[in-house]
Short mmCIF file of C-alpha atoms and ligand atoms in Angstrom, two decimals:
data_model
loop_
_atom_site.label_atom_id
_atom_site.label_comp_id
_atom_site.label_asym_id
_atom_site.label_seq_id
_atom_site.Cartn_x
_atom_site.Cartn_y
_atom_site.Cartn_z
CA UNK A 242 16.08 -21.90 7.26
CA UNK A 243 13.70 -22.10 4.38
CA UNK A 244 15.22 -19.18 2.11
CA UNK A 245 12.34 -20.08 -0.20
CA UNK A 246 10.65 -17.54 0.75
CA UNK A 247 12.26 -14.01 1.18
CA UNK A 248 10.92 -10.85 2.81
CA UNK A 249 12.38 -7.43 2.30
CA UNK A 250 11.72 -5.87 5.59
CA UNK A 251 11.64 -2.20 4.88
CA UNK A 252 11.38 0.87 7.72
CA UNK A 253 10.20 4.52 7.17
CA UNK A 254 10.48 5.56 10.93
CA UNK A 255 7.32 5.53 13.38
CA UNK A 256 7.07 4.60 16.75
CA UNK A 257 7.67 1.51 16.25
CA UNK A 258 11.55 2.34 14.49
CA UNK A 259 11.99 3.84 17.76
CA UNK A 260 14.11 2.13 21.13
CA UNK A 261 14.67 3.77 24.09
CA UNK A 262 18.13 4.49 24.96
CA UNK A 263 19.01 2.77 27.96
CA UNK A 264 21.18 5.42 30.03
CA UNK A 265 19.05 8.38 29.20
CA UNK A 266 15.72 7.11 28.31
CA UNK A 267 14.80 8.91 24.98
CA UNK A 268 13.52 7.36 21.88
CA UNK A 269 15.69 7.06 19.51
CA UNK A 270 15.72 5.19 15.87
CA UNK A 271 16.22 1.56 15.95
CA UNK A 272 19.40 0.66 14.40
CA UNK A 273 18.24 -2.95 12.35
CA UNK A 274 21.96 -4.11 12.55
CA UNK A 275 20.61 -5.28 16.22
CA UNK A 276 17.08 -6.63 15.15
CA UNK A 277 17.74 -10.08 16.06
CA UNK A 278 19.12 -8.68 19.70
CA UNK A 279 15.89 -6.86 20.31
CA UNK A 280 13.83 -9.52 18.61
CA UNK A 281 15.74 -12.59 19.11
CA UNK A 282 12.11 -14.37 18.41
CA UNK A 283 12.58 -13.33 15.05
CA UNK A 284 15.36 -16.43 14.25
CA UNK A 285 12.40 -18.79 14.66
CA UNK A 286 11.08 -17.64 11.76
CA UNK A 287 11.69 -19.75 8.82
CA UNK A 288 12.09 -16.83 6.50
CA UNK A 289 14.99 -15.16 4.93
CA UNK A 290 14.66 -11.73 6.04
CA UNK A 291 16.65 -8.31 4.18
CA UNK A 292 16.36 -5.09 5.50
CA UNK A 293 15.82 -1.55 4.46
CA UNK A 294 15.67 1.24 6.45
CA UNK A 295 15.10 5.00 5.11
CA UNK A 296 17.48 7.84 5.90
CA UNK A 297 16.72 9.67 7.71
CA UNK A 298 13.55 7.63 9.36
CA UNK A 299 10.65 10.03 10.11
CA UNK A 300 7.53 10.35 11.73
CA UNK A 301 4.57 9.90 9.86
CA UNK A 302 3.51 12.88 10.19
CA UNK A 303 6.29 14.13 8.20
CA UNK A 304 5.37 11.53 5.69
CA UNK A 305 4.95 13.26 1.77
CA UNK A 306 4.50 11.77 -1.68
CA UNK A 307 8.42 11.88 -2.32
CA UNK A 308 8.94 9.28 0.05
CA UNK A 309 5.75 7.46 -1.37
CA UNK A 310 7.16 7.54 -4.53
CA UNK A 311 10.96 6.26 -2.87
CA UNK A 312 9.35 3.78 -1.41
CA UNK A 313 8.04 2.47 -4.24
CA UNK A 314 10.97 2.63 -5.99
CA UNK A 315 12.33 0.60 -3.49
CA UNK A 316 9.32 -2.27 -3.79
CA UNK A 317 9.80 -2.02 -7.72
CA UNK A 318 13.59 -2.63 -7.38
CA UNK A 319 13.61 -5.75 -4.78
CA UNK A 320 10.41 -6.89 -6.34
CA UNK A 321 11.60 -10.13 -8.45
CA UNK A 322 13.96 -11.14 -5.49
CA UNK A 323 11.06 -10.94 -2.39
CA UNK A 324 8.13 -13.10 -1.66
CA UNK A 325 6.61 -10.51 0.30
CA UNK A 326 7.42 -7.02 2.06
CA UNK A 327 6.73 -5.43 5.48
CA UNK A 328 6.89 -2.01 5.51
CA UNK A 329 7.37 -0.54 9.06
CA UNK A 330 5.55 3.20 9.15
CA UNK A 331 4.05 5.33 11.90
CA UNK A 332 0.46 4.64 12.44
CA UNK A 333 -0.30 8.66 12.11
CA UNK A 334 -0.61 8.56 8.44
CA UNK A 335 -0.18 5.07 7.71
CA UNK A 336 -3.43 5.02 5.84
CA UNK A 337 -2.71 7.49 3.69
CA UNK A 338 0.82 6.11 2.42
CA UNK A 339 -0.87 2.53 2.25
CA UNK A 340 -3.75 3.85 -0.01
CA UNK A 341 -1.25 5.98 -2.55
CA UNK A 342 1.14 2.87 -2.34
CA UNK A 343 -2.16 0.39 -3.39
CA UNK A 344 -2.73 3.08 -6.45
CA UNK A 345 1.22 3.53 -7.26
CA UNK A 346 1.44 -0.09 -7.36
CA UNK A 347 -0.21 -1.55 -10.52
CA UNK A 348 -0.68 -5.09 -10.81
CA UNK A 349 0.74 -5.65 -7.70
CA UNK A 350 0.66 -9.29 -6.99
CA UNK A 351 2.85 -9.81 -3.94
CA UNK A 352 1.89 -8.85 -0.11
CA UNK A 353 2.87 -5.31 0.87
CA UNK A 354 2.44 -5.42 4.58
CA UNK A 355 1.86 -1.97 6.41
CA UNK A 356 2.38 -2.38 10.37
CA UNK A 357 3.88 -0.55 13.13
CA UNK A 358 2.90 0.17 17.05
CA UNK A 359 1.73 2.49 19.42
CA UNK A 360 4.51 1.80 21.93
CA UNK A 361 8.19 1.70 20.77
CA UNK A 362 9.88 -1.57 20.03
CA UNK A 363 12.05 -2.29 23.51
CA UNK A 364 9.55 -1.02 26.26
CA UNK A 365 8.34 -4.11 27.87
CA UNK A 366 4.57 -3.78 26.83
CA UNK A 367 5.13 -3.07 23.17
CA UNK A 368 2.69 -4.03 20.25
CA UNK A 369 5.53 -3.65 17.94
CA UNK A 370 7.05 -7.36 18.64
CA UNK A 371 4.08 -8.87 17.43
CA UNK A 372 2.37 -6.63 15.30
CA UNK A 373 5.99 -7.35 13.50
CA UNK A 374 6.47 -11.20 13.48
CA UNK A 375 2.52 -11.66 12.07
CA UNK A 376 3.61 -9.34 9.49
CA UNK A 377 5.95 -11.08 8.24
CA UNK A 378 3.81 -14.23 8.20
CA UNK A 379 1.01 -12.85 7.05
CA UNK A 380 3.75 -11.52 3.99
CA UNK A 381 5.18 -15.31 3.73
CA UNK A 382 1.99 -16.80 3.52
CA UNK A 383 1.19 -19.00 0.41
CA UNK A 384 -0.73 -21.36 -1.25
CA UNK A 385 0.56 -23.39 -4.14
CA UNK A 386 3.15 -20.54 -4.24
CA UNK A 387 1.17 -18.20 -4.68
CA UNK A 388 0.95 -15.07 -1.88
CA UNK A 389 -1.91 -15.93 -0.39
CA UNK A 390 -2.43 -11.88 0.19
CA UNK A 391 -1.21 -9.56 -3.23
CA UNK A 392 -2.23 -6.70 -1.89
CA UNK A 393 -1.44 -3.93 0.21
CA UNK A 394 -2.45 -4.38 3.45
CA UNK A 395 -2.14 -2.41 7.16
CA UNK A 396 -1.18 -5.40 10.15
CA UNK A 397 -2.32 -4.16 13.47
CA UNK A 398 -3.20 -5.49 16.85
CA UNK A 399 -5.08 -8.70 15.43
CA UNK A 400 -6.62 -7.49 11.95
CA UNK A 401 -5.51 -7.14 8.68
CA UNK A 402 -6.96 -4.82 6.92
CA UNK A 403 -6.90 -3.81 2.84
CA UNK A 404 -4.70 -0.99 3.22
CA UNK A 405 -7.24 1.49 1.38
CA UNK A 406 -10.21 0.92 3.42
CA UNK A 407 -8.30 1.43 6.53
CA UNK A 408 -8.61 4.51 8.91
CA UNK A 409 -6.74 5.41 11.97
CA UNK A 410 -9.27 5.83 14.69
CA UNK A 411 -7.56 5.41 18.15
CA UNK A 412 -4.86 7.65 19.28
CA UNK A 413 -4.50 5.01 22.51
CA UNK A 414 -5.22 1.55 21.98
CA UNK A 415 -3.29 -0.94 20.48
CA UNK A 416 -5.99 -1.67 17.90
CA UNK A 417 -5.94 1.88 16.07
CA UNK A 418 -7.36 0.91 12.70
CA UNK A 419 -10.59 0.53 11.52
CA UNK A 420 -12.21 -0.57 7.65
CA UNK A 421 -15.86 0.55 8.16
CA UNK A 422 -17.00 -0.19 4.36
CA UNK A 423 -15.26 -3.44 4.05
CA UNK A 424 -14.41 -6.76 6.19
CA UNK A 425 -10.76 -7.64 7.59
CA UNK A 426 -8.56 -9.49 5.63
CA UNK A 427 -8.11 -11.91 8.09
CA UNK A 428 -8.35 -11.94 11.75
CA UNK A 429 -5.40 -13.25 13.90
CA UNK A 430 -5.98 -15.06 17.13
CA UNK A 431 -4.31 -18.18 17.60
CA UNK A 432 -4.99 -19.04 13.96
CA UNK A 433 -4.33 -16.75 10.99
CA UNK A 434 -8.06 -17.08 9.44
CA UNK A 435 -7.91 -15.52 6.50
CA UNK A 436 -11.08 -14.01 4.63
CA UNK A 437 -10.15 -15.50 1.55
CA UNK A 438 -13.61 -14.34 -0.64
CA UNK A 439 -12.35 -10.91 0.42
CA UNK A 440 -8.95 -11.08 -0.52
CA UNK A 441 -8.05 -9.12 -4.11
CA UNK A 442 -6.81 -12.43 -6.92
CA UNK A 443 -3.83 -11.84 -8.55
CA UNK A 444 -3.79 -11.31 -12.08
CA UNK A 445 -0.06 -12.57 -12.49
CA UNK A 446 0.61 -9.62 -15.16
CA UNK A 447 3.70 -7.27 -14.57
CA UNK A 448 4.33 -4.83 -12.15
CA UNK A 449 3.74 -0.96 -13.47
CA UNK A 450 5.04 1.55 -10.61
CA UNK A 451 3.47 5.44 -11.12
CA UNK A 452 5.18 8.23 -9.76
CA UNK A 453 3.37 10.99 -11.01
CA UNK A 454 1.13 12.12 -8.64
CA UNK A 455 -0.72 15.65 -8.89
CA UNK A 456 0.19 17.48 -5.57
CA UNK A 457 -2.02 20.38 -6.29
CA UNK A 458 -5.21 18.95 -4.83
CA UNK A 459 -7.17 19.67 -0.96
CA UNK A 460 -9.92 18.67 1.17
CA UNK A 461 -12.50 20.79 2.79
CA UNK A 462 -14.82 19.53 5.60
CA UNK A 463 -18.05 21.05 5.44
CA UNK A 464 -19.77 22.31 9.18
CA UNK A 465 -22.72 24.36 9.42
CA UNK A 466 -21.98 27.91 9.18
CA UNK A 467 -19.05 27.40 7.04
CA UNK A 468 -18.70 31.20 5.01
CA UNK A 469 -18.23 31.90 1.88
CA UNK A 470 -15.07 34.47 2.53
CA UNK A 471 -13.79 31.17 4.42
CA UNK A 472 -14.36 29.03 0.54
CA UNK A 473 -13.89 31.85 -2.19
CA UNK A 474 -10.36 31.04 -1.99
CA UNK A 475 -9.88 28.00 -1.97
CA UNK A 476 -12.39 27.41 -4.74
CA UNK A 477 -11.27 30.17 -6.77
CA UNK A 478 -7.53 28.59 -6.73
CA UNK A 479 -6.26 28.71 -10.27
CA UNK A 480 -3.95 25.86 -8.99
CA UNK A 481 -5.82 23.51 -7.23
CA UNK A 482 -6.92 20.68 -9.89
CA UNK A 483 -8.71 18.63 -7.20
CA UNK A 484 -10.84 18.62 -3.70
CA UNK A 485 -12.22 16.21 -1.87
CA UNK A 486 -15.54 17.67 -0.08
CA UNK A 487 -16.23 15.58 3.09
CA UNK A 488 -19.74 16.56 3.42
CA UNK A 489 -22.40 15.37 5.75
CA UNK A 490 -24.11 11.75 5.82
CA UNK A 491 -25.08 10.52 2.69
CA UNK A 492 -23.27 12.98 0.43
CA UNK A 493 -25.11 16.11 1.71
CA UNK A 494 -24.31 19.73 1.77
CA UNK A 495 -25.61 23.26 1.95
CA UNK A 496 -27.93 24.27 -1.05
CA UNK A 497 -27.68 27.73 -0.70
CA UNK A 498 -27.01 29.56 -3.92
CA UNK A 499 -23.84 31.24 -3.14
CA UNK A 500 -22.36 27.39 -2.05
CA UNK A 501 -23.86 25.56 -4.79
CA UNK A 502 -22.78 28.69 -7.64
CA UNK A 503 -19.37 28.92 -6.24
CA UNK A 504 -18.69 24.98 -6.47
CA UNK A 505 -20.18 25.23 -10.12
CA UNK A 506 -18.06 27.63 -11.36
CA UNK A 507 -14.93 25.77 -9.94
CA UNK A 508 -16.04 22.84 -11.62
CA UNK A 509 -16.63 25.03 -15.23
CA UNK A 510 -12.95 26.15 -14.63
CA UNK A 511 -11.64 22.47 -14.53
CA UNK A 512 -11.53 21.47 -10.86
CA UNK A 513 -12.67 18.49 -10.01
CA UNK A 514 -14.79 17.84 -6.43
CA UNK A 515 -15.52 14.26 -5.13
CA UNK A 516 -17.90 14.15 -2.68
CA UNK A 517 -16.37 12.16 0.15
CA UNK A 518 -19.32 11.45 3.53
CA UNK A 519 -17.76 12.60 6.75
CA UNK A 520 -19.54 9.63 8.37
CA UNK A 521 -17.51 6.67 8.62
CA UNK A 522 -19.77 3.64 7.70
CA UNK A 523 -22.19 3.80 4.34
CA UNK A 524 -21.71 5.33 1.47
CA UNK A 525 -22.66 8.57 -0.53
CA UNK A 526 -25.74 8.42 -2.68
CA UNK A 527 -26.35 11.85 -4.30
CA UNK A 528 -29.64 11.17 -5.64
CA UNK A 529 -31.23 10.39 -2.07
CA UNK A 530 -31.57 13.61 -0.63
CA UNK A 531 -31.96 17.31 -2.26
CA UNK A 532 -29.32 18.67 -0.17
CA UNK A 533 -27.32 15.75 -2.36
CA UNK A 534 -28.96 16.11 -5.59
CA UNK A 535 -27.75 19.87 -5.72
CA UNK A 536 -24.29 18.71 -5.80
CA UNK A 537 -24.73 16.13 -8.61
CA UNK A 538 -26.84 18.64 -10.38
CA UNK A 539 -23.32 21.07 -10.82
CA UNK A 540 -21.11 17.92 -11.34
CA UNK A 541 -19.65 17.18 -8.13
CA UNK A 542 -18.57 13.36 -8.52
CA UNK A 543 -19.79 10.98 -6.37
CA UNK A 544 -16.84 9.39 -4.27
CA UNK A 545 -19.07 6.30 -3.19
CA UNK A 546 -17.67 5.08 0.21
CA UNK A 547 -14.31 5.63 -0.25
CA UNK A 548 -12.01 6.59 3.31
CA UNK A 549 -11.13 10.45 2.87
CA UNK A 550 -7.67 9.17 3.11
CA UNK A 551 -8.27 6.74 0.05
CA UNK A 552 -9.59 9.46 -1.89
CA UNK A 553 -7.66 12.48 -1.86
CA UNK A 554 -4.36 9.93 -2.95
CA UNK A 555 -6.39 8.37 -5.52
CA UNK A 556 -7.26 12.16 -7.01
CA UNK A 557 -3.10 12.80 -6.68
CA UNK A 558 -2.90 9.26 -8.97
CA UNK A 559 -5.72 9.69 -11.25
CA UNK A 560 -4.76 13.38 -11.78
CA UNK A 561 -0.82 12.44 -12.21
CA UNK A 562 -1.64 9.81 -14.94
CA UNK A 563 -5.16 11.09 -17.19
CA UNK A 564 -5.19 14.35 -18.72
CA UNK A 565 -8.43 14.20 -20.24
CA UNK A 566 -11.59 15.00 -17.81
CA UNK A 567 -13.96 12.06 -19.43
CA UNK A 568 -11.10 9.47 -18.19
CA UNK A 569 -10.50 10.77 -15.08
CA UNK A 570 -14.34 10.50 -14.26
CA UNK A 571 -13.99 7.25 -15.30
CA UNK A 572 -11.57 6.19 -13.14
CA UNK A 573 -12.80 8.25 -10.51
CA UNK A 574 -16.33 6.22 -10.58
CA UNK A 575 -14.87 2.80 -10.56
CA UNK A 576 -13.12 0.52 -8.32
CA UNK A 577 -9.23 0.75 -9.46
CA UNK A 578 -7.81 -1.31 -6.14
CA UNK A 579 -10.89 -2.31 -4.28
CA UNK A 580 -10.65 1.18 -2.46
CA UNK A 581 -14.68 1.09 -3.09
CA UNK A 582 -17.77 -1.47 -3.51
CA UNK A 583 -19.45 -0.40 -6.70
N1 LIG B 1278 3.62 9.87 15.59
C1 LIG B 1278 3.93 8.50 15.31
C2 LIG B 1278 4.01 8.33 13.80
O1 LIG B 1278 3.01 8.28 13.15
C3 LIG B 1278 2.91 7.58 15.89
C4 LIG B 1278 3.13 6.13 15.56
O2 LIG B 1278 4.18 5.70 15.15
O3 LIG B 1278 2.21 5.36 15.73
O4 LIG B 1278 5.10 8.31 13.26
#
């Protein structure tokens, strides 16, 4: 075994945590004592492999930013000892947790490997076997010993994708995620190719983990004939520091008065709006339309083509971290993890 390289293997629950039990047939979690029974594939690997598994293990759709911030406690506290890590999470919200982990994480420079599978581990046609052992390679994976991927990424099917351009968009097939605004990683087929141009560098400097994130933020998806008893509210919130406004194509919205007045005076009272597009492909430009312009005009900012998912955990980062409203537009407007092109 090459123990050169070590990869923490850690699981937050999913489908793919799941086995079914063989007398009654319900899922239940996967006990990782018995890995190498249900994977015995996995001893060809020529990896030392530790394991972590999160109690209790959840569905993603249970996921929250406490367990974001656990598991990255957990990656800052194995980091010196592990090459590379695999973390095994539900493909519900998968994007989400990979796109707060890629902000939490500063200066990340090993590979942080989101995968998991839309049929348990243990049924006969399961994803999860593979989606698993590329993982890990993909983790392992080095040139001159350095990770050949410091980022984090989401595994799936036969793409890897940068974790914060990914969105789930199949409920059914195997190959759930897609990154509109930005090409795969690498694409697996009988070769691992990897997209190396595309690939974030690492800059070799030392790992900062941030916990604070600022819960107190929304989104609100604009459709025509949205009300204004149905906003008031939620714009009027004294608590809510943030929204993200998925709005339509470009960056486009209403421009009626009561809509554009009510999103001003949230902004004069502190709040911050990005203008996410509800398409997925392309990017917001404000200054293309007037239905746009009237946005910029009050000082919505412009969210570029950032995934809604990307977005609304940077805001809970940028919020958690900047006080003042100058640096948080700042970091708002520029690329902090490749999450956008500009
Ligand atoms: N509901 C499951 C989850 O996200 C689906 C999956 O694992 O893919 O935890």
């Amino acid at each position: 075994m090459d123990t050169n390289t070590s990869i923490l293997i850690i699981s937050t629950g999913g489908t793919i945590g799941m086995i079914q039990d063989q007398s009654s047939g319900v899922l239940k979690p996967f006990n990782f004592e018995n890995i190498y029974e249900q994977i015995p594939d996995l001893k060809q690997l020529n990896h030392e492999l530790d394991f972590y598994c999160f109690e209790p293990l959840i569905d993603s759709s249970n996921m929250d930013p406490e367990v974001w911030r656990q598991l990255a406690r957990v990656i800052a506290h194995n980091y010196e000892d592990h090459d590379g890590f695999v973390v095994l999470h539900g493909s519900d919200t998968m994007a989400y947790t990979a796109s707060a982990l890629s902000f939490m994480l500063e200066n990340l420079n090993k590979p942080l490997i989101f995968t998991g599978s839309q049929l348990p581990l243990g049924f006969l046609r399961s994803d999860g076997r593979d989606n698993l052992i590329t993982a890990i390679e993909i983790a392992a994976a080095k040139v001159d010993e350095t990770p050949l991927v410091p980022e984090v990424c989401i595994y799936f099917e036969n793409q890897l994708l940068r974790g914060n351009r990914s969105v789930k968009y199949n409920a059914e097939n195997f190959n759930a995620f897609v990154s509109a605004n930005y090409p795969a990683l690498a694409d697996v087929g009988i070769y691992i190719k990897y997209n190396k141009d595309k690939i974030r560098k690492p800059n070799f400097k030392k790992l900062k983990v941030h916990t604070e994130l600022e819960e107190n933020v929304g989104i609100v998806k604009l459709f025509p004939g949205i009300s204004e008893e149905f906003l008031k509210p939620v714009f009027t919130n004294p608590k809510t520091k943030a929204i993200v406004l998925e709005t339509f194509g470009s960056g486009n919205a209403n421009t009626e008065s009561w809509f554009l007045d009510l999103l001003e005076r949230a902004i004069k009272n502190g709040m911050i709006i990005l203008n996410v597009s509800q398409c997925m492909h392309g990017s917001v430009d404000q200054g293309k339309y007037e239905t746009g312009m009237g946005l910029a005009k009050i000082g919505v900012i412009s969210g570029h083509d950032i995934t809604m998912e990307a977005a609304i955990s940077k805001l809970m980062y940028v919020l958690g971290k900047e006080e003042k409203k100058d640096n948080v537009l700042r970091l708002l407007n520029m690329s902090l993890r490749g999450e956008i092109s500009n």
